[in-house]
């Protein structure tokens, strides 16, 4: 009998990272259908929204209504971004399964994104993490700009390591490394993990790639080789950060799942169902999404439909 395939975990961030950058406000009903459709694909972690200031991210002002509105699938963890204690109160009131605090390895980006220095942000997160853990809620700590910052340029792995340590010291359960503006090449990923070797093993991290320059899948492949076993993706390649000029969407979840499964790992996620969710949100936004797997799947469906007519 052959050995079971090793698992790779995928967190879907489309409803949060994907939608936060959309100028047109997506209505609540559509968001509910989107999250439910993603849960039907076999994903076990979905980052649903953010409890941030609605003045900063108007698209996600309906965070409470969305978390209250979705029919939850058992075995799926529904999480949200939380920048401070006010955000935590809101998240606890609607029963999230996990939260994510978020800072950066670049001072300028932290200032522009959360109006705080790195040290101030971590100091604000300390009571948030403590209270979340006391409530039995898992805490993710994002470090943005792990390769480069849109304002300061190249970021050194040592700066990433120092911020990761600060977050681990306040008790976050996992470190998520964000290539916020999608500039990484495979050798940058190698350099990043080499710089983290005395603090975090690749298997203890989550890798959050944006695909601005079409290099995210090559970077994911390198990261798999290095031992990373948890990635974020956004269906269709939707997304970007409104406070990172020029950043486009995350690596498409269906492209990630295709890569990971073809490399011999199992994700438990159905590409066909992911594509159904991708088509649904693309129709709601009135435009096509950048994912090539989604485009290929849609062509195949169209051919299949043509044959059956
Ligand atoms: P601030 O203006 O410094 O906050 O913003 P403040 O404490 O001075 O409060 C100002 C106002 O905001 C007050 O309201 C507060 O009540 C309100 P007012 O009295 O003016 O009416 N406020 C809140 N309202 C609701 N929920 C809250 C909350 N907190 C304050 N939690 C703050 C500081 C952090 C709040 C703000 O900068 C913010 O919301 N930033 C979020 C920006 C954001 O969401 N960026 C995108 C996500 S990060 C990302 O995409 C990167 C990632 O994907 C990884 C990667 O790709 O690298 C994660
Ligand atoms: Mg992001």
Coordinates of C-alpha atoms and ligand atoms in Angstrom, one line a residue:
X1 CA 0.0 0.0 0.0
X2 CA 1.3 3.5 -0.8
X3 CA 1.9 6.0 2.0
X4 CA -0.8 8.6 2.5
X5 CA 0.1 11.9 0.8
X6 CA 1.5 14.6 3.1
X7 CA -1.0 17.5 3.7
X8 CA -0.6 21.1 2.8
X9 CA -2.9 23.5 4.4
X10 CA -4.5 26.4 2.4
X11 CA -6.1 29.4 4.0
X12 CA -8.5 31.3 1.7
X13 CA -8.2 35.0 2.1
X14 CA -10.3 36.1 -0.9
X15 CA -13.3 37.5 1.1
X16 CA -10.8 39.7 3.1
X17 CA -7.7 40.4 1.1
X18 CA -9.5 39.9 -2.2
X19 CA -12.4 42.2 -1.5
X20 CA -10.7 44.9 0.6
X21 CA -9.2 46.5 -2.5
X22 CA -12.4 46.5 -4.6
X23 CA -13.8 50.1 -4.9
X24 CA -17.3 49.0 -5.7
X25 CA -19.0 47.8 -2.5
X26 CA -20.1 44.2 -2.8
X27 CA -23.5 43.6 -1.2
X28 CA -23.8 41.5 1.9
X29 CA -25.9 38.7 0.2
X30 CA -23.2 38.2 -2.4
X31 CA -20.5 38.1 0.2
X32 CA -22.5 35.5 2.2
X33 CA -22.9 33.3 -1.0
X34 CA -19.2 33.8 -1.7
X35 CA -18.0 32.5 1.7
X36 CA -20.5 29.6 1.7
X37 CA -19.4 28.6 -1.8
X38 CA -15.7 28.7 -0.7
X39 CA -16.5 26.5 2.3
X40 CA -18.1 23.9 0.0
X41 CA -14.8 23.4 -1.8
X42 CA -13.2 21.6 1.2
X43 CA -11.2 24.6 2.4
X44 CA -10.7 24.4 6.2
X45 CA -9.7 28.0 6.9
X46 CA -11.3 31.1 5.5
X47 CA -10.3 34.6 6.4
X48 CA -13.8 36.2 6.1
X49 CA -13.3 39.9 6.8
X50 CA -11.6 42.5 9.0
X51 CA -12.7 44.3 12.1
X52 CA -10.8 47.4 11.2
X53 CA -11.9 51.0 11.0
X54 CA -14.7 51.3 8.3
X55 CA -13.2 54.7 7.4
X56 CA -9.9 52.9 6.5
X57 CA -11.5 50.0 4.6
X58 CA -15.2 50.8 3.7
X59 CA -15.6 47.5 1.8
X60 CA -15.4 45.5 5.0
X61 CA -17.7 47.7 7.1
X62 CA -20.3 44.9 7.2
X63 CA -18.0 42.5 9.1
X64 CA -20.5 41.7 11.9
X65 CA -23.4 41.1 9.5
X66 CA -21.3 38.9 7.3
X67 CA -20.1 36.7 10.1
X68 CA -23.6 36.5 11.5
X69 CA -25.1 35.8 8.0
X70 CA -23.0 32.9 6.8
X71 CA -24.2 29.3 7.4
X72 CA -21.1 27.8 9.0
X73 CA -19.7 24.5 7.8
X74 CA -18.4 22.2 10.5
X75 CA -14.7 21.7 10.5
X76 CA -14.1 25.1 8.8
X77 CA -12.3 27.8 10.8
X78 CA -13.7 31.3 10.1
X79 CA -11.2 34.1 10.9
X80 CA -10.8 37.9 10.7
X81 CA -8.2 40.6 10.9
X82 CA -8.2 42.5 14.2
X83 CA -5.9 45.7 14.6
X84 CA -6.7 46.5 18.3
X85 CA -8.9 45.8 21.3
X86 CA -11.9 47.5 19.7
X87 CA -11.6 45.1 16.8
X88 CA -11.3 42.2 19.1
X89 CA -14.5 43.1 21.0
X90 CA -16.3 43.2 17.7
X91 CA -14.8 39.9 16.6
X92 CA -15.6 38.1 19.9
X93 CA -19.2 39.4 19.7
X94 CA -19.9 37.5 16.5
X95 CA -17.9 34.3 17.4
X96 CA -14.8 34.1 15.1
X97 CA -12.7 31.0 15.3
X98 CA -9.4 32.7 14.9
X99 CA -8.0 36.3 14.6
X100 CA -5.0 37.8 12.8
X101 CA -3.1 40.8 14.0
X102 CA -1.0 42.5 11.4
X103 CA 2.2 44.6 11.3
X104 CA 5.2 44.9 8.9
X105 CA 8.9 44.6 8.6
X106 CA 8.9 48.1 7.3
X107 CA 8.3 51.2 9.5
X108 CA 6.8 53.3 6.6
X109 CA 4.4 50.5 5.6
X110 CA 3.3 50.0 9.2
X111 CA 2.7 53.7 9.5
X112 CA 0.7 54.0 6.3
X113 CA -1.3 50.8 6.9
X114 CA -2.1 50.9 10.6
X115 CA -1.0 54.4 11.7
X116 CA 1.6 53.1 14.2
X117 CA 5.2 52.2 14.4
X118 CA 6.1 48.5 14.5
X119 CA 6.8 48.7 18.2
X120 CA 3.5 50.5 18.9
X121 CA 1.6 48.0 16.8
X122 CA 3.0 45.0 18.7
X123 CA 2.3 46.7 22.0
X124 CA -1.3 47.2 21.0
X125 CA -1.5 43.5 19.9
X126 CA -0.2 42.1 23.2
X127 CA -3.5 42.4 25.2
X128 CA -5.4 41.4 22.0
X129 CA -3.4 38.2 21.7
X130 CA -3.7 37.5 25.5
X131 CA -7.5 38.0 25.5
X132 CA -8.1 36.0 22.3
X133 CA -6.1 33.1 23.7
X134 CA -7.9 33.2 27.0
X135 CA -11.1 32.9 24.9
X136 CA -9.7 29.8 23.2
X137 CA -9.1 31.6 19.9
X138 CA -6.1 31.0 17.7
X139 CA -4.0 34.1 16.8
X140 CA -2.1 34.6 13.6
X141 CA 0.5 37.3 13.3
X142 CA 1.1 38.8 9.9
X143 CA 4.4 40.4 8.9
X144 CA 4.0 42.4 5.7
X145 CA 6.7 43.5 3.3
X146 CA 8.9 40.5 4.0
X147 CA 10.7 40.9 0.7
X148 CA 10.2 44.6 -0.1
X149 CA 8.2 47.6 0.9
X150 CA 6.4 49.9 -1.6
X151 CA 7.9 52.9 0.1
X152 CA 11.3 51.8 1.4
X153 CA 12.4 49.2 -1.2
X154 CA 14.2 46.0 -0.3
X155 CA 13.7 44.6 3.2
X156 CA 16.4 42.4 4.8
X157 CA 15.5 39.0 6.3
X158 CA 16.9 40.1 9.6
X159 CA 14.2 42.8 9.9
X160 CA 11.6 40.1 9.3
X161 CA 13.1 37.9 11.9
X162 CA 13.1 40.7 14.5
X163 CA 9.4 41.4 13.9
X164 CA 8.5 37.7 13.9
X165 CA 10.3 37.4 17.3
X166 CA 8.3 40.3 18.7
X167 CA 5.0 38.7 17.6
X168 CA 6.1 35.3 19.0
X169 CA 7.0 37.0 22.3
X170 CA 3.4 38.2 22.7
X171 CA 2.1 34.7 22.1
X172 CA 0.8 34.5 18.5
X173 CA 0.3 30.9 17.4
X174 CA 1.6 31.3 13.9
X175 CA 3.6 33.7 11.8
X176 CA 2.3 34.6 8.3
X177 CA 4.9 36.1 6.0
X178 CA 3.5 38.5 3.4
X179 CA 5.1 39.4 0.1
X180 CA 2.6 42.3 0.1
X181 CA 3.5 43.8 -3.3
X182 CA 4.3 40.5 -5.1
X183 CA 8.0 41.1 -6.0
X184 CA 9.5 37.8 -4.7
X185 CA 11.6 35.5 -6.9
X186 CA 12.4 32.0 -5.8
X187 CA 15.9 32.9 -4.6
X188 CA 14.3 35.7 -2.4
X189 CA 12.2 33.0 -0.7
X190 CA 15.3 30.9 -0.1
X191 CA 17.1 34.0 1.4
X192 CA 14.1 34.8 3.6
X193 CA 13.9 31.4 5.1
X194 CA 17.7 31.2 5.5
X195 CA 17.5 34.5 7.5
X196 CA 14.8 33.0 9.7
X197 CA 16.6 29.7 10.4
X198 CA 17.3 30.4 14.1
X199 CA 13.8 31.6 14.8
X200 CA 11.3 29.8 12.6
X201 CA 11.4 26.6 10.6
X202 CA 9.7 26.9 7.2
X203 CA 7.0 24.3 8.4
X204 CA 6.1 26.7 11.3
X205 CA 5.2 29.6 8.9
X206 CA 2.4 30.5 6.6
X207 CA 3.5 32.1 3.3
X208 CA 1.2 34.8 1.9
X209 CA 2.2 35.6 -1.7
X210 CA 0.8 38.3 -4.0
X211 CA 1.2 37.7 -7.7
X212 CA 1.8 41.2 -9.1
X213 CA 4.6 40.0 -11.4
X214 CA 3.4 36.5 -12.1
X215 CA 6.1 34.9 -9.9
X216 CA 4.0 33.7 -7.0
X217 CA 3.6 30.1 -8.2
X218 CA 7.4 29.7 -8.8
X219 CA 7.9 31.1 -5.2
X220 CA 5.3 28.7 -3.8
X221 CA 7.1 25.8 -5.5
X222 CA 10.4 26.9 -4.0
X223 CA 8.8 27.2 -0.6
X224 CA 7.3 23.7 -0.8
X225 CA 10.8 22.4 -1.5
X226 CA 12.1 24.3 1.6
X227 CA 9.4 22.7 3.8
X228 CA 6.6 25.3 3.9
X229 CA 3.3 23.4 4.4
X230 CA 0.8 26.3 4.8
X231 CA -0.1 28.9 2.2
X232 CA -2.7 31.7 1.8
X233 CA -4.5 32.1 -1.5
X234 CA -7.3 34.1 -2.9
X235 CA -9.7 32.5 -5.3
X236 CA -9.4 33.9 -8.9
X237 CA -6.3 35.9 -7.8
X238 CA -8.6 38.6 -6.4
X239 CA -7.2 41.3 -4.2
X240 CA -4.4 43.6 -3.0
X241 CA -3.8 45.9 -0.1
X242 CA -5.3 49.4 -0.4
X243 CA -2.3 50.8 1.5
X244 CA 0.3 49.2 -0.8
X245 CA 0.4 51.1 -4.1
X246 CA 0.8 48.9 -7.1
X247 CA 0.0 45.6 -5.3
X248 CA -2.3 43.3 -7.1
X249 CA -4.1 40.1 -6.0
X250 CA -2.9 37.1 -4.0
X251 CA -1.7 34.0 -5.7
X252 CA -4.9 32.3 -6.9
X253 CA -6.0 29.5 -4.6
X254 CA -6.9 27.2 -7.5
X255 CA -3.4 27.7 -9.0
X256 CA -1.8 26.9 -5.6
X257 CA -4.0 23.8 -5.1
X258 CA -3.1 22.6 -8.6
X259 CA 0.6 23.1 -8.0
X260 CA 0.6 21.5 -4.5
X261 CA -1.4 18.5 -5.7
X262 CA 0.8 18.0 -8.7
X263 CA 3.8 18.0 -6.5
X264 CA 2.3 15.0 -4.6
X265 CA 0.7 16.6 -1.6
X266 CA -2.9 16.6 -0.6
X267 CA -5.0 19.8 0.1
X268 CA -8.6 18.3 0.4
X269 CA -9.7 21.2 -1.8
X270 CA -11.8 20.8 -5.0
X271 CA -10.4 23.0 -7.8
X272 CA -13.8 22.7 -9.6
X273 CA -15.7 24.0 -6.6
X274 CA -13.1 26.8 -6.1
X275 CA -13.6 27.8 -9.7
X276 CA -17.4 27.9 -9.2
X277 CA -16.8 30.3 -6.3
X278 CA -14.4 32.3 -8.5
X279 CA -16.9 32.6 -11.4
X280 CA -19.6 33.6 -8.9
X281 CA -17.5 36.5 -7.5
X282 CA -16.2 37.5 -10.9
X283 CA -19.8 37.8 -12.1
X284 CA -20.7 39.9 -9.1
X285 CA -17.8 42.2 -9.8
X286 CA -18.6 42.4 -13.5
X287 CA -15.0 41.5 -14.6
X288 CA -12.8 38.5 -15.2
X289 CA -10.2 37.6 -12.6
X290 CA -6.5 37.0 -13.4
X291 CA -6.3 33.3 -12.5
X292 CA -5.1 31.1 -15.4
X293 CA -6.5 27.9 -13.9
X294 CA -9.9 29.6 -13.6
X295 CA -9.7 30.7 -17.2
X296 CA -8.7 27.2 -18.3
X297 CA -11.5 25.5 -16.3
X298 CA -14.0 27.9 -17.7
X299 CA -12.9 27.1 -21.3
X300 CA -13.1 23.4 -20.6
X301 CA -16.6 23.9 -19.3
X302 CA -17.6 25.9 -22.3
X303 CA -16.2 23.2 -24.6
X304 CA -18.0 20.5 -22.6
X305 CA -21.2 22.4 -22.9
X306 CA -20.7 22.9 -26.7
X307 CA -20.1 19.1 -27.1
X308 CA -23.3 18.2 -25.2
X309 CA -25.5 20.6 -27.2
Ligands
LIG1 P1 -6.4 55.3 13.8 O1 -7.1 56.4 13.0 O2 -5.0 55.6 14.2 O3 -7.3 54.8 15.0 O4 -6.5 54.0 12.9 P2 -7.8 55.5 16.3 O5 -7.6 54.5 17.4 O6 -7.2 56.9 16.5 O7 -9.4 55.6 16.0 C1 -9.8 56.5 15.0 C2 -11.3 56.1 14.6 O8 -11.3 54.8 14.1 C3 -12.2 56.1 15.8 O9 -13.5 56.5 15.3 C4 -12.3 54.7 16.3 O10 -13.5 54.4 17.0 C5 -12.2 54.0 15.0 P3 -14.1 58.0 15.4 O11 -14.0 58.4 16.8 O12 -13.1 58.8 14.5 O13 -15.4 57.9 14.8 N1 -11.7 52.6 15.1 C6 -12.3 51.5 14.8 N2 -13.6 51.3 14.3 C7 -13.9 50.0 14.2 N3 -13.2 49.0 14.4 C8 -11.9 49.1 14.9 C9 -11.5 50.5 15.1 N4 -10.3 51.0 15.6 C10 -10.5 52.3 15.6 N5 -11.1 48.1 15.2 C11 -6.5 51.6 12.7 C12 -5.8 52.8 13.4 C13 -5.5 50.4 13.0 C14 -7.8 51.3 13.3 C15 -6.6 51.9 11.2 O14 -5.3 52.3 10.7 C16 -7.1 50.7 10.4 O15 -8.2 50.3 10.5 N6 -6.2 50.2 9.5 C17 -6.5 49.0 8.8 C18 -5.9 49.0 7.4 C19 -6.2 47.7 6.7 O16 -7.1 47.0 7.0 N7 -5.3 47.4 5.7 C20 -5.4 46.2 5.0 C21 -5.1 44.9 5.7 S1 -3.4 44.5 5.9 C22 -3.0 43.7 4.5 O17 -3.7 43.7 3.5 C23 -1.7 43.0 4.4 C24 -1.9 41.5 4.6 O18 -2.7 41.0 3.5 C25 -0.5 40.7 4.5 C26 0.3 41.1 3.2 O19 -0.2 41.1 2.1 O20 1.5 41.5 3.5 C27 -2.5 41.1 5.9
LIG2 MG1 -2.1 40.5 1.5

